Amino acid sequence: MAPTPAGNRKKRVHVVSDVHGNARDLARAGDGADALICLGDLVLFLDYADHSRGIFPDLFGVENADRIVELRTARRFEEARELGARLWGGIGADRGTVIETAVRKQYAEMFAAFPTPTYATYGNVDMPPLWPEYAGPGTTVLDGERVEIGGWTFGFVGGGLRTPMRTPYEISDEEYAAKIEAVGEVDVLCTHIPPEVPELVYDTVARRFERGSRALLDAIRRTRPRYSLFGHVHQPLVRRMRIGATECVNVGHFAGSGKPWALEW
């Protein structure tokens, strides 16, 4: 077979989401790709699979981590908040300062692992105001914005919708919808959270429906992108499905798998 002319060479991007502290695999996630796309949740506050990992157990121990996971899984959010308040009350330091210091340590490691080029948006557990300090020249941060990669247009919308969990970057449905509208028609729509489809938002291990976006679902039906890529739901009932002309893909819980999802065209 004759070699493919350089101008007609296939393009390949690797996509990750829900990195949650996995810097080791993140450093290799772009190998063999023209670019890496990251759909957020770099921070590891509490690992629901291994309760000894994350900011929470580092501060309060594994037994308290076990307990708060038990309460949240049972949807006893008020009791979980009360437990958290008691634990934070015993720290003797400003909660925001303690969390920011721990997040900064993780961000320094995560952003250093990003290959060039990387295109990234925020997850619901991320702290967007800190990102400009850590994103190097090879990392482009986008939220409600578009970029061209290999002749295709990619749109990015970060963050999550408001929930009883009260994670750091949760916004109103109206603000989220405005960002979806700002992105407009694209070839690939990249978001942290999925469209609001039961099979895509149900987590089979946590045994609960996470919040998906109705505005995102409406945009998929209206603008018909080739792909809708997202994460957020770590163990979804369905990882992939078509909505009209659009292939919707949960690109996976990268913290657990360590493997990026590949898109070629």
PDB file of C-alpha atoms in Angstrom, residues 94-226:
ATOM      1  CA  ASP A  94      -9.479  27.670  57.931  1.00  0.00           C
ATOM      2  CA  ARG A  95     -11.189  25.005  55.830  1.00  0.00           C
ATOM      3  CA  GLY A  96     -10.770  26.872  52.552  1.00  0.00           C
ATOM      4  CA  THR A  97      -7.058  27.395  53.114  1.00  0.00           C
ATOM      5  CA  VAL A  98      -6.472  23.736  54.001  1.00  0.00           C
ATOM      6  CA  ILE A  99      -8.336  22.506  50.915  1.00  0.00           C
ATOM      7  CA  GLU A 100      -6.681  24.995  48.582  1.00  0.00           C
ATOM      8  CA  THR A 101      -3.216  23.993  49.808  1.00  0.00           C
ATOM      9  CA  ALA A 102      -3.976  20.309  49.147  1.00  0.00           C
ATOM     10  CA  VAL A 103      -5.526  21.041  45.747  1.00  0.00           C
ATOM     11  CA  ARG A 104      -2.546  23.152  44.722  1.00  0.00           C
ATOM     12  CA  LYS A 105      -0.233  20.242  45.471  1.00  0.00           C
ATOM     13  CA  GLN A 106      -2.320  17.951  43.259  1.00  0.00           C
ATOM     14  CA  TYR A 107      -2.620  20.522  40.464  1.00  0.00           C
ATOM     15  CA  ALA A 108       1.149  21.030  40.329  1.00  0.00           C
ATOM     16  CA  GLU A 109       1.534  17.303  39.680  1.00  0.00           C
ATOM     17  CA  MET A 110      -1.413  16.973  37.299  1.00  0.00           C
ATOM     18  CA  PHE A 111      -0.609  19.918  35.031  1.00  0.00           C
ATOM     19  CA  ALA A 112       3.062  18.929  34.881  1.00  0.00           C
ATOM     20  CA  ALA A 113       1.935  15.559  33.485  1.00  0.00           C
ATOM     21  CA  PHE A 114      -0.077  17.061  30.600  1.00  0.00           C
ATOM     22  CA  PRO A 115       1.556  16.548  27.188  1.00  0.00           C
ATOM     23  CA  THR A 116       1.680  19.252  24.514  1.00  0.00           C
ATOM     24  CA  PRO A 117      -0.830  20.012  23.162  1.00  0.00           C
ATOM     25  CA  THR A 118      -3.569  19.435  25.731  1.00  0.00           C
ATOM     26  CA  TYR A 119      -7.078  20.907  25.563  1.00  0.00           C
ATOM     27  CA  ALA A 120      -8.829  20.832  28.935  1.00  0.00           C
ATOM     28  CA  THR A 121     -12.015  21.871  30.672  1.00  0.00           C
ATOM     29  CA  TYR A 122     -13.106  21.750  34.306  1.00  0.00           C
ATOM     30  CA  GLY A 123     -14.930  19.030  36.205  1.00  0.00           C
ATOM     31  CA  ASN A 124     -17.333  19.602  39.071  1.00  0.00           C
ATOM     32  CA  VAL A 125     -14.659  18.923  41.728  1.00  0.00           C
ATOM     33  CA  ASP A 126     -12.133  21.294  40.152  1.00  0.00           C
ATOM     34  CA  MET A 127     -11.280  24.839  41.255  1.00  0.00           C
ATOM     35  CA  PRO A 128     -11.188  26.943  38.054  1.00  0.00           C
ATOM     36  CA  PRO A 129      -9.608  30.087  39.606  1.00  0.00           C
ATOM     37  CA  LEU A 130      -6.411  28.104  40.245  1.00  0.00           C
ATOM     38  CA  TRP A 131      -5.986  26.700  36.737  1.00  0.00           C
ATOM     39  CA  PRO A 132      -4.267  29.741  35.136  1.00  0.00           C
ATOM     40  CA  GLU A 133      -1.422  29.376  37.637  1.00  0.00           C
ATOM     41  CA  TYR A 134      -0.675  25.802  36.575  1.00  0.00           C
ATOM     42  CA  ALA A 135      -1.625  25.551  32.892  1.00  0.00           C
ATOM     43  CA  GLY A 136       1.583  25.833  30.869  1.00  0.00           C
ATOM     44  CA  PRO A 137       1.859  27.126  27.284  1.00  0.00           C
ATOM     45  CA  GLY A 138       1.075  23.659  25.914  1.00  0.00           C
ATOM     46  CA  THR A 139      -2.294  23.459  27.720  1.00  0.00           C
ATOM     47  CA  THR A 140      -5.350  25.323  26.427  1.00  0.00           C
ATOM     48  CA  VAL A 141      -8.195  25.702  28.921  1.00  0.00           C
ATOM     49  CA  LEU A 142     -11.658  26.094  27.374  1.00  0.00           C
ATOM     50  CA  ASP A 143     -15.125  26.556  28.894  1.00  0.00           C
ATOM     51  CA  GLY A 144     -18.022  27.612  26.689  1.00  0.00           C
ATOM     52  CA  GLU A 145     -15.491  27.900  23.850  1.00  0.00           C
ATOM     53  CA  ARG A 146     -14.433  26.188  20.615  1.00  0.00           C
ATOM     54  CA  VAL A 147     -11.145  25.141  19.045  1.00  0.00           C
ATOM     55  CA  GLU A 148     -10.138  23.511  15.768  1.00  0.00           C
ATOM     56  CA  ILE A 149      -8.122  20.292  15.912  1.00  0.00           C
ATOM     57  CA  GLY A 150      -7.155  18.567  12.677  1.00  0.00           C
ATOM     58  CA  GLY A 151      -9.898  20.254  10.666  1.00  0.00           C
ATOM     59  CA  TRP A 152     -12.702  19.408  13.107  1.00  0.00           C
ATOM     60  CA  THR A 153     -14.299  21.879  15.498  1.00  0.00           C
ATOM     61  CA  PHE A 154     -14.378  20.874  19.169  1.00  0.00           C
ATOM     62  CA  GLY A 155     -16.578  22.655  21.701  1.00  0.00           C
ATOM     63  CA  PHE A 156     -15.912  22.542  25.451  1.00  0.00           C
ATOM     64  CA  VAL A 157     -18.231  23.079  28.408  1.00  0.00           C
ATOM     65  CA  GLY A 158     -16.925  22.433  31.914  1.00  0.00           C
ATOM     66  CA  GLY A 159     -18.355  22.004  35.388  1.00  0.00           C
ATOM     67  CA  GLY A 160     -21.405  20.261  36.767  1.00  0.00           C
ATOM     68  CA  LEU A 161     -24.936  21.152  37.825  1.00  0.00           C
ATOM     69  CA  ARG A 162     -25.965  21.799  41.411  1.00  0.00           C
ATOM     70  CA  THR A 163     -26.437  18.751  43.640  1.00  0.00           C
ATOM     71  CA  PRO A 164     -26.707  17.938  47.370  1.00  0.00           C
ATOM     72  CA  MET A 165     -22.996  17.005  47.215  1.00  0.00           C
ATOM     73  CA  ARG A 166     -22.080  20.702  46.826  1.00  0.00           C
ATOM     74  CA  THR A 167     -18.836  20.087  44.964  1.00  0.00           C
ATOM     75  CA  PRO A 168     -16.681  23.120  44.113  1.00  0.00           C
ATOM     76  CA  TYR A 169     -17.669  23.842  40.504  1.00  0.00           C
ATOM     77  CA  GLU A 170     -21.427  23.349  40.347  1.00  0.00           C
ATOM     78  CA  ILE A 171     -23.401  26.009  38.474  1.00  0.00           C
ATOM     79  CA  SER A 172     -27.040  26.727  37.721  1.00  0.00           C
ATOM     80  CA  ASP A 173     -28.890  25.066  34.850  1.00  0.00           C
ATOM     81  CA  GLU A 174     -29.245  28.504  33.247  1.00  0.00           C
ATOM     82  CA  GLU A 175     -25.526  29.268  33.355  1.00  0.00           C
ATOM     83  CA  TYR A 176     -24.710  25.833  31.986  1.00  0.00           C
ATOM     84  CA  ALA A 177     -27.244  26.204  29.158  1.00  0.00           C
ATOM     85  CA  ALA A 178     -25.720  29.575  28.222  1.00  0.00           C
ATOM     86  CA  LYS A 179     -22.309  27.947  27.803  1.00  0.00           C
ATOM     87  CA  ILE A 180     -23.791  25.194  25.640  1.00  0.00           C
ATOM     88  CA  GLU A 181     -25.458  27.892  23.512  1.00  0.00           C
ATOM     89  CA  ALA A 182     -22.172  29.820  23.212  1.00  0.00           C
ATOM     90  CA  VAL A 183     -20.416  26.754  21.789  1.00  0.00           C
ATOM     91  CA  GLY A 184     -22.973  26.363  18.997  1.00  0.00           C
ATOM     92  CA  GLU A 185     -22.569  23.835  16.182  1.00  0.00           C
ATOM     93  CA  VAL A 186     -19.422  21.702  16.419  1.00  0.00           C
ATOM     94  CA  ASP A 187     -18.122  18.368  15.194  1.00  0.00           C
ATOM     95  CA  VAL A 188     -17.332  17.151  18.711  1.00  0.00           C
ATOM     96  CA  LEU A 189     -19.044  18.411  21.849  1.00  0.00           C
ATOM     97  CA  CYS A 190     -16.812  17.868  24.901  1.00  0.00           C
ATOM     98  CA  THR A 191     -18.357  18.221  28.374  1.00  0.00           C
ATOM     99  CA  HIS A 192     -17.653  16.946  31.850  1.00  0.00           C
ATOM    100  CA  ILE A 193     -21.210  15.792  32.534  1.00  0.00           C
ATOM    101  CA  PRO A 194     -23.375  13.659  30.225  1.00  0.00           C
ATOM    102  CA  PRO A 195     -26.640  14.563  28.548  1.00  0.00           C
ATOM    103  CA  GLU A 196     -29.688  13.842  30.695  1.00  0.00           C
ATOM    104  CA  VAL A 197     -30.412  10.293  29.570  1.00  0.00           C
ATOM    105  CA  PRO A 198     -31.141   7.731  32.322  1.00  0.00           C
ATOM    106  CA  GLU A 199     -28.814   5.075  30.932  1.00  0.00           C
ATOM    107  CA  LEU A 200     -25.937   7.578  30.719  1.00  0.00           C
ATOM    108  CA  VAL A 201     -26.335   9.202  34.146  1.00  0.00           C
ATOM    109  CA  TYR A 202     -26.952   6.152  36.359  1.00  0.00           C
ATOM    110  CA  ASP A 203     -23.900   4.940  38.318  1.00  0.00           C
ATOM    111  CA  THR A 204     -24.230   1.194  38.910  1.00  0.00           C
ATOM    112  CA  VAL A 205     -21.799   1.117  41.855  1.00  0.00           C
ATOM    113  CA  ALA A 206     -22.906   4.278  43.671  1.00  0.00           C
ATOM    114  CA  ARG A 207     -26.480   3.186  42.894  1.00  0.00           C
ATOM    115  CA  ARG A 208     -27.715   6.649  42.070  1.00  0.00           C
ATOM    116  CA  PHE A 209     -28.533   8.929  39.178  1.00  0.00           C
ATOM    117  CA  GLU A 210     -25.925  11.643  38.719  1.00  0.00           C
ATOM    118  CA  ARG A 211     -26.974  14.964  37.239  1.00  0.00           C
ATOM    119  CA  GLY A 212     -26.922  15.195  33.481  1.00  0.00           C
ATOM    120  CA  SER A 213     -27.813  18.220  31.378  1.00  0.00           C
ATOM    121  CA  ARG A 214     -31.110  18.669  29.575  1.00  0.00           C
ATOM    122  CA  ALA A 215     -29.613  21.644  27.694  1.00  0.00           C
ATOM    123  CA  LEU A 216     -26.811  19.385  26.454  1.00  0.00           C
ATOM    124  CA  LEU A 217     -29.312  16.754  25.321  1.00  0.00           C
ATOM    125  CA  ASP A 218     -31.351  19.402  23.483  1.00  0.00           C
ATOM    126  CA  ALA A 219     -28.198  20.753  21.798  1.00  0.00           C
ATOM    127  CA  ILE A 220     -27.216  17.268  20.631  1.00  0.00           C
ATOM    128  CA  ARG A 221     -30.630  16.774  19.064  1.00  0.00           C
ATOM    129  CA  ARG A 222     -30.641  20.243  17.529  1.00  0.00           C
ATOM    130  CA  THR A 223     -27.046  20.648  16.264  1.00  0.00           C
ATOM    131  CA  ARG A 224     -26.232  16.969  15.568  1.00  0.00           C
ATOM    132  CA  PRO A 225     -22.491  16.868  16.364  1.00  0.00           C
ATOM    133  CA  ARG A 226     -20.582  13.788  15.231  1.00  0.00           C
TER     134      ARG A 226
END
